[in-house]
Amino acid sequence: MPDLIDGRKIAASHLAKTAEHIGELRRRGITPGLAVVLIGEDPASLAYVRSKDKTCRELGMHSRKVELPTSTTQEDVLRLITELNADPAIHGILVQSPPPAHIDEQAVVRTIDPRKDVDGFHPVNVAALAMDDPDALAPCTPLGCIELLKASGIPVSGAHVVVVGRSLIVGKPLALLLLRKGTDATVTVTHSRTRDLASVTRSADIVVAAIGRPKFLGAEHVRDGAVVIDVGINRVDDPSAPRGYRLVGDVDFDAVAPRCRAITPVPGGVGPMTIAMLMHNTVLACRRLTATP
Ligand code: GUN
């Protein structure tokens, strides 16, 4: 059987380091602050936002959680962002994606001060990442995938990594991070129109699944000895589960795992790393905004 990549354990060690950095900042009179904004009532988004708020508090950060009704107007959201941009107690701003359909997400992202854009979604940070600027604030889930590989001792330099999915949140920024000098992967990005996907993913040393479709990748997509990182967190109905649903990844774990050298579980793989990287980015943004080394 493959090695299970324990995202909870790796995230805990990152969080412990971040907590130390927060302690140092607080001793100098600075408390890093994160604002997390949710528009609407999507249950999965609500759970993520509450978990981000809780982790912030546990680490000794200031957290401002803003839960807005679905009826909130675009104007109201932009006004709130402008207020948070000007708030000296807030160093990071995150608006949970996806917002309701009537909200222009791009306009919201562009309104966030790029220095407080701990999601790394603002065009200034996207460009900085593409230009290999080491100061770019990079998106949390892709950062988490890279840290999982590093912590597990999986060689990335020169490896062929096939990313399945081209989203702005995961696929595209992950490809840029993997390509950076010092990481040095050979990267192929695939998507729903890729011809003969299985033959492409079978050529990978590392497959990253980030398409948002439950159990989409099966045994036929992975060669023996590959490493599989499953970014998917999908709720599927399960009347026998306490909440009536169960979380499954984009990978059919039972079919794929026997072939792998290492694989991430869902839950307990990439998910905890996303939050750990968000905390890391918030401390980084705080240091820069307050010019505290
Ligand atoms: N929705 C799913 N993942 C993310 C994320 O990393 N950041 C934000 N803002 N929304 C998300």
Short mmCIF file of C-alpha atoms and ligand atoms in Angstrom, two decimals:
data_model
loop_
_atom_site.label_atom_id
_atom_site.label_comp_id
_atom_site.label_asym_id
_atom_site.label_seq_id
_atom_site.Cartn_x
_atom_site.Cartn_y
_atom_site.Cartn_z
CA MET A 1 0.00 0.00 0.00
CA PRO A 2 1.12 3.59 -0.59
CA ASP A 3 2.33 6.14 1.92
CA LEU A 4 -0.58 8.24 3.16
CA ILE A 5 0.38 11.92 3.12
CA ASP A 6 -0.94 13.21 6.43
CA GLY A 7 -2.08 16.77 5.76
CA ARG A 8 -3.31 17.27 9.31
CA LYS A 9 0.09 16.48 10.78
CA ILE A 10 2.04 18.57 8.25
CA ALA A 11 -0.41 21.47 8.68
CA ALA A 12 -0.06 21.24 12.48
CA SER A 13 3.71 21.65 12.26
CA HIS A 14 3.29 24.72 9.98
CA LEU A 15 0.69 26.18 12.35
CA ALA A 16 3.02 25.68 15.31
CA LYS A 17 5.74 27.69 13.51
CA THR A 18 3.24 30.38 12.56
CA ALA A 19 2.04 30.57 16.19
CA GLU A 20 5.65 31.22 17.29
CA HIS A 21 5.93 34.06 14.75
CA ILE A 22 2.63 35.50 15.99
CA GLY A 23 3.96 35.34 19.55
CA GLU A 24 7.07 37.32 18.52
CA LEU A 25 4.96 39.94 16.76
CA ARG A 26 2.61 40.28 19.73
CA ARG A 27 5.53 40.81 22.08
CA ARG A 28 6.39 43.79 19.88
CA GLY A 29 2.82 45.08 20.19
CA ILE A 30 1.57 43.86 16.79
CA THR A 31 -1.31 41.40 16.43
CA PRO A 32 -1.80 40.06 12.90
CA GLY A 33 -5.43 40.44 11.82
CA LEU A 34 -7.46 38.61 9.17
CA ALA A 35 -10.89 39.55 7.82
CA VAL A 36 -12.87 36.71 6.26
CA VAL A 37 -15.97 37.70 4.30
CA LEU A 38 -18.75 35.34 3.29
CA ILE A 39 -21.61 36.45 1.08
CA GLY A 40 -24.56 34.05 1.05
CA GLU A 41 -25.45 30.82 2.81
CA ASP A 42 -23.59 28.07 0.97
CA PRO A 43 -23.09 25.42 3.70
CA ALA A 44 -19.61 24.32 2.57
CA SER A 45 -18.39 27.94 2.35
CA LEU A 46 -19.87 28.66 5.77
CA ALA A 47 -17.94 25.72 7.23
CA TYR A 48 -14.66 26.91 5.62
CA VAL A 49 -15.11 30.48 6.82
CA ARG A 50 -15.83 29.38 10.39
CA SER A 51 -12.83 27.09 10.36
CA LYS A 52 -10.55 29.94 9.16
CA ASP A 53 -11.91 32.22 11.89
CA LYS A 54 -11.42 29.54 14.56
CA THR A 55 -7.83 28.78 13.51
CA CYS A 56 -6.99 32.49 13.59
CA ARG A 57 -8.22 32.80 17.16
CA GLU A 58 -6.45 29.62 18.27
CA LEU A 59 -3.15 31.01 16.98
CA GLY A 60 -3.62 34.32 18.80
CA MET A 61 -4.48 36.39 15.75
CA HIS A 62 -7.19 38.99 15.49
CA SER A 63 -10.07 37.68 13.38
CA ARG A 64 -12.98 39.58 11.92
CA LYS A 65 -15.59 37.28 10.38
CA VAL A 66 -18.24 39.04 8.28
CA GLU A 67 -21.21 36.93 7.19
CA LEU A 68 -23.43 38.82 4.76
CA PRO A 69 -26.84 37.75 3.40
CA THR A 70 -27.22 36.63 -0.23
CA SER A 71 -29.16 39.85 -0.89
CA THR A 72 -26.04 42.00 -0.21
CA THR A 73 -25.34 44.35 -3.12
CA GLN A 74 -22.09 44.68 -5.00
CA GLU A 75 -21.84 48.25 -3.76
CA ASP A 76 -22.11 47.10 -0.13
CA VAL A 77 -19.35 44.52 -0.63
CA LEU A 78 -17.02 47.05 -2.25
CA ARG A 79 -17.71 49.52 0.57
CA LEU A 80 -16.82 46.87 3.15
CA ILE A 81 -13.56 46.01 1.32
CA THR A 82 -12.61 49.68 1.18
CA GLU A 83 -13.21 49.92 4.92
CA LEU A 84 -11.09 46.81 5.59
CA ASN A 85 -8.30 48.16 3.34
CA ALA A 86 -8.11 51.22 5.60
CA ASP A 87 -8.34 49.30 8.90
CA PRO A 88 -4.88 49.13 10.54
CA ALA A 89 -5.94 46.11 12.66
CA ILE A 90 -6.51 44.07 9.48
CA HIS A 91 -3.52 42.75 7.50
CA GLY A 92 -5.28 40.11 5.41
CA ILE A 93 -8.62 40.14 3.58
CA LEU A 94 -10.30 37.07 2.11
CA VAL A 95 -13.67 36.96 0.36
CA GLN A 96 -14.85 33.37 0.19
CA SER A 97 -15.31 32.10 -3.35
CA PRO A 98 -17.68 31.57 -5.10
CA PRO A 99 -19.92 34.55 -4.20
CA PRO A 100 -23.59 34.66 -5.29
CA ALA A 101 -24.11 35.12 -9.06
CA HIS A 102 -25.02 38.83 -8.86
CA ILE A 103 -21.62 39.70 -7.34
CA ASP A 104 -18.79 40.51 -9.77
CA GLU A 105 -15.99 38.51 -8.13
CA GLN A 106 -13.27 40.06 -10.28
CA ALA A 107 -14.34 43.57 -9.24
CA VAL A 108 -14.29 42.51 -5.59
CA VAL A 109 -10.81 40.99 -5.87
CA ARG A 110 -9.46 44.09 -7.64
CA THR A 111 -10.74 46.29 -4.81
CA ILE A 112 -8.69 44.46 -2.16
CA ASP A 113 -5.38 46.19 -1.36
CA PRO A 114 -2.85 43.82 -3.01
CA ARG A 115 -0.73 43.99 0.16
CA LYS A 116 -3.68 42.52 2.12
CA ASP A 117 -4.62 39.99 -0.59
CA VAL A 118 -3.74 36.85 1.38
CA ASP A 119 -5.55 34.71 -1.24
CA GLY A 120 -3.11 35.87 -3.93
CA PHE A 121 -6.00 36.48 -6.34
CA HIS A 122 -5.38 40.19 -7.10
CA PRO A 123 -3.92 40.84 -10.59
CA VAL A 124 -0.84 42.43 -8.97
CA ASN A 125 -0.10 39.21 -7.08
CA VAL A 126 -0.99 36.96 -10.04
CA ALA A 127 1.47 38.94 -12.18
CA ALA A 128 4.12 38.87 -9.44
CA LEU A 129 3.82 35.08 -9.24
CA ALA A 130 4.04 34.73 -13.02
CA MET A 131 7.16 36.94 -12.96
CA ASP A 132 8.85 34.76 -10.31
CA ASP A 133 8.81 37.65 -7.82
CA PRO A 134 9.69 35.99 -4.50
CA ASP A 135 7.54 38.59 -2.69
CA ALA A 136 4.32 37.52 -4.46
CA LEU A 137 1.49 36.54 -2.12
CA ALA A 138 0.60 33.14 -3.63
CA PRO A 139 -2.74 31.31 -3.37
CA CYS A 140 -3.10 29.10 -0.31
CA THR A 141 -4.23 25.77 -1.77
CA PRO A 142 -1.40 25.58 -4.34
CA LEU A 143 1.11 26.61 -1.65
CA GLY A 144 -0.30 23.83 0.50
CA CYS A 145 0.20 21.25 -2.29
CA ILE A 146 3.86 22.26 -2.68
CA GLU A 147 4.46 22.09 1.08
CA LEU A 148 2.86 18.60 1.26
CA LEU A 149 5.26 17.35 -1.42
CA LYS A 150 8.26 18.97 0.30
CA ALA A 151 7.38 17.65 3.75
CA SER A 152 6.88 14.14 2.33
CA GLY A 153 10.32 14.16 0.68
CA ILE A 154 8.87 13.72 -2.81
CA PRO A 155 11.29 15.06 -5.41
CA VAL A 156 9.69 17.73 -7.60
CA SER A 157 12.73 19.09 -9.47
CA GLY A 158 12.65 17.68 -13.00
CA ALA A 159 9.55 15.60 -12.25
CA HIS A 160 6.59 15.62 -14.64
CA VAL A 161 3.60 17.01 -12.76
CA VAL A 162 0.21 16.81 -14.47
CA VAL A 163 -2.32 19.22 -13.00
CA VAL A 164 -5.93 18.31 -13.76
CA GLY A 165 -7.93 21.55 -13.66
CA ARG A 166 -7.15 25.12 -14.74
CA SER A 167 -8.97 27.20 -12.12
CA LEU A 168 -7.71 30.58 -10.94
CA ILE A 169 -7.74 29.28 -7.35
CA VAL A 170 -5.73 26.08 -7.87
CA GLY A 171 -4.71 24.82 -11.33
CA LYS A 172 -3.14 27.92 -12.87
CA PRO A 173 -1.29 29.26 -9.81
CA LEU A 174 -0.10 25.76 -8.90
CA ALA A 175 1.39 25.40 -12.38
CA LEU A 176 3.24 28.71 -11.90
CA LEU A 177 4.54 27.71 -8.46
CA LEU A 178 5.74 24.33 -9.74
CA LEU A 179 7.55 25.99 -12.64
CA ARG A 180 9.41 28.52 -10.47
CA LYS A 181 13.18 28.33 -10.37
CA GLY A 182 14.12 26.28 -7.32
CA THR A 183 11.00 24.09 -7.66
CA ASP A 184 11.73 23.20 -11.28
CA ALA A 185 8.96 20.77 -12.19
CA THR A 186 7.96 20.02 -15.77
CA VAL A 187 4.29 20.93 -15.79
CA THR A 188 1.33 19.92 -17.93
CA VAL A 189 -2.05 21.54 -17.20
CA THR A 190 -5.07 19.57 -18.38
CA HIS A 191 -8.80 20.37 -18.33
CA SER A 192 -12.23 19.21 -19.46
CA ARG A 193 -11.31 19.50 -23.17
CA THR A 194 -8.00 17.64 -22.94
CA ARG A 195 -7.92 14.79 -25.47
CA ASP A 196 -7.25 11.34 -23.99
CA LEU A 197 -6.74 12.65 -20.47
CA ALA A 198 -5.77 9.23 -19.08
CA SER A 199 -2.80 8.92 -21.42
CA VAL A 200 -1.54 12.34 -20.29
CA THR A 201 -2.01 11.70 -16.56
CA ARG A 202 -0.39 8.24 -16.92
CA SER A 203 2.80 9.96 -18.04
CA ALA A 204 3.00 11.89 -14.75
CA ASP A 205 5.32 11.31 -11.82
CA ILE A 206 2.89 13.42 -9.78
CA VAL A 207 -0.82 13.91 -10.54
CA VAL A 208 -2.70 16.80 -8.91
CA ALA A 209 -6.49 16.49 -9.17
CA ALA A 210 -8.29 19.84 -8.91
CA ILE A 211 -11.45 19.62 -10.99
CA GLY A 212 -14.19 19.52 -8.39
CA ARG A 213 -15.82 16.30 -9.58
CA PRO A 214 -16.21 13.45 -7.10
CA LYS A 215 -14.02 10.39 -7.80
CA PHE A 216 -13.26 11.64 -11.32
CA LEU A 217 -9.79 10.07 -11.56
CA GLY A 218 -9.68 6.27 -11.57
CA ALA A 219 -6.99 3.59 -11.73
CA GLU A 220 -6.66 4.08 -15.49
CA HIS A 221 -5.44 7.66 -14.95
CA VAL A 222 -2.38 6.81 -12.84
CA ARG A 223 0.77 4.82 -13.53
CA ASP A 224 2.31 2.48 -10.96
CA GLY A 225 4.50 4.34 -8.48
CA ALA A 226 2.99 7.78 -9.08
CA VAL A 227 2.26 10.33 -6.37
CA VAL A 228 -1.33 11.64 -6.23
CA ILE A 229 -2.41 14.91 -4.61
CA ASP A 230 -6.19 15.19 -4.36
CA VAL A 231 -7.40 18.79 -4.00
CA GLY A 232 -11.11 17.93 -4.34
CA ILE A 233 -13.50 18.30 -1.42
CA ASN A 234 -16.91 17.18 -2.69
CA ARG A 235 -20.01 16.55 -0.59
CA VAL A 236 -21.89 13.45 -1.72
CA ASP A 237 -25.20 12.32 -0.25
CA ASP A 238 -24.89 9.46 2.23
CA PRO A 239 -27.99 8.77 4.32
CA SER A 240 -25.92 6.52 6.62
CA ALA A 241 -23.54 9.39 7.53
CA PRO A 242 -24.34 11.49 10.62
CA ARG A 243 -24.78 14.67 8.56
CA GLY A 244 -26.39 12.97 5.56
CA TYR A 245 -23.33 13.53 3.38
CA ARG A 246 -19.74 12.40 3.13
CA LEU A 247 -16.63 14.17 1.77
CA VAL A 248 -14.89 12.60 -1.20
CA GLY A 249 -12.04 13.83 -3.34
CA ASP A 250 -11.64 14.15 -7.10
CA VAL A 251 -9.80 10.80 -6.99
CA ASP A 252 -11.41 7.39 -6.57
CA PHE A 253 -9.14 6.63 -3.61
CA ASP A 254 -9.84 2.90 -3.31
CA ALA A 255 -9.15 2.30 -7.00
CA VAL A 256 -6.10 4.57 -7.28
CA ALA A 257 -4.28 4.12 -3.95
CA PRO A 258 -2.96 0.58 -4.59
CA ARG A 259 -1.01 1.88 -7.59
CA CYS A 260 0.57 4.87 -5.86
CA ARG A 261 3.83 5.54 -4.12
CA ALA A 262 2.04 8.15 -2.01
CA ILE A 263 -1.43 9.73 -1.96
CA THR A 264 -3.34 12.34 0.04
CA PRO A 265 -6.59 11.31 1.73
CA VAL A 266 -9.82 13.36 1.67
CA PRO A 267 -10.50 14.65 4.22
CA GLY A 268 -7.16 15.17 5.97
CA GLY A 269 -4.94 15.89 2.97
CA VAL A 270 -4.81 19.22 1.17
CA GLY A 271 -7.71 20.82 3.11
CA PRO A 272 -5.85 21.49 6.39
CA MET A 273 -2.85 22.82 4.44
CA THR A 274 -4.96 25.53 2.78
CA ILE A 275 -5.80 27.00 6.18
CA ALA A 276 -2.19 26.68 7.40
CA MET A 277 -0.97 28.60 4.33
CA LEU A 278 -3.64 31.27 4.86
CA MET A 279 -2.31 31.85 8.37
CA HIS A 280 1.24 31.97 6.98
CA ASN A 281 0.24 34.52 4.30
CA THR A 282 -1.52 36.68 6.89
CA VAL A 283 1.58 36.83 9.09
CA LEU A 284 3.70 37.61 6.02
CA ALA A 285 1.33 40.42 4.98
CA CYS A 286 1.33 41.76 8.57
CA ARG A 287 5.14 41.84 8.70
CA ARG A 288 5.32 43.74 5.44
CA LEU A 289 2.56 46.21 6.26
CA THR A 290 4.08 47.00 9.64
CA ALA A 291 7.68 46.79 8.33
CA THR A 292 8.49 44.27 11.09
CA PRO A 293 11.24 41.86 10.02
N1 GUN B 1 -13.00 28.85 -2.15
C1 GUN B 1 -12.35 27.67 -2.23
N2 GUN B 1 -11.04 27.81 -1.94
C2 GUN B 1 -10.86 29.12 -1.65
C3 GUN B 1 -9.72 29.89 -1.27
O1 GUN B 1 -8.58 29.40 -1.14
N3 GUN B 1 -9.95 31.21 -1.06
C4 GUN B 1 -11.18 31.79 -1.21
N4 GUN B 1 -11.30 33.09 -1.00
N5 GUN B 1 -12.24 31.10 -1.58
C5 GUN B 1 -12.09 29.77 -1.79
#
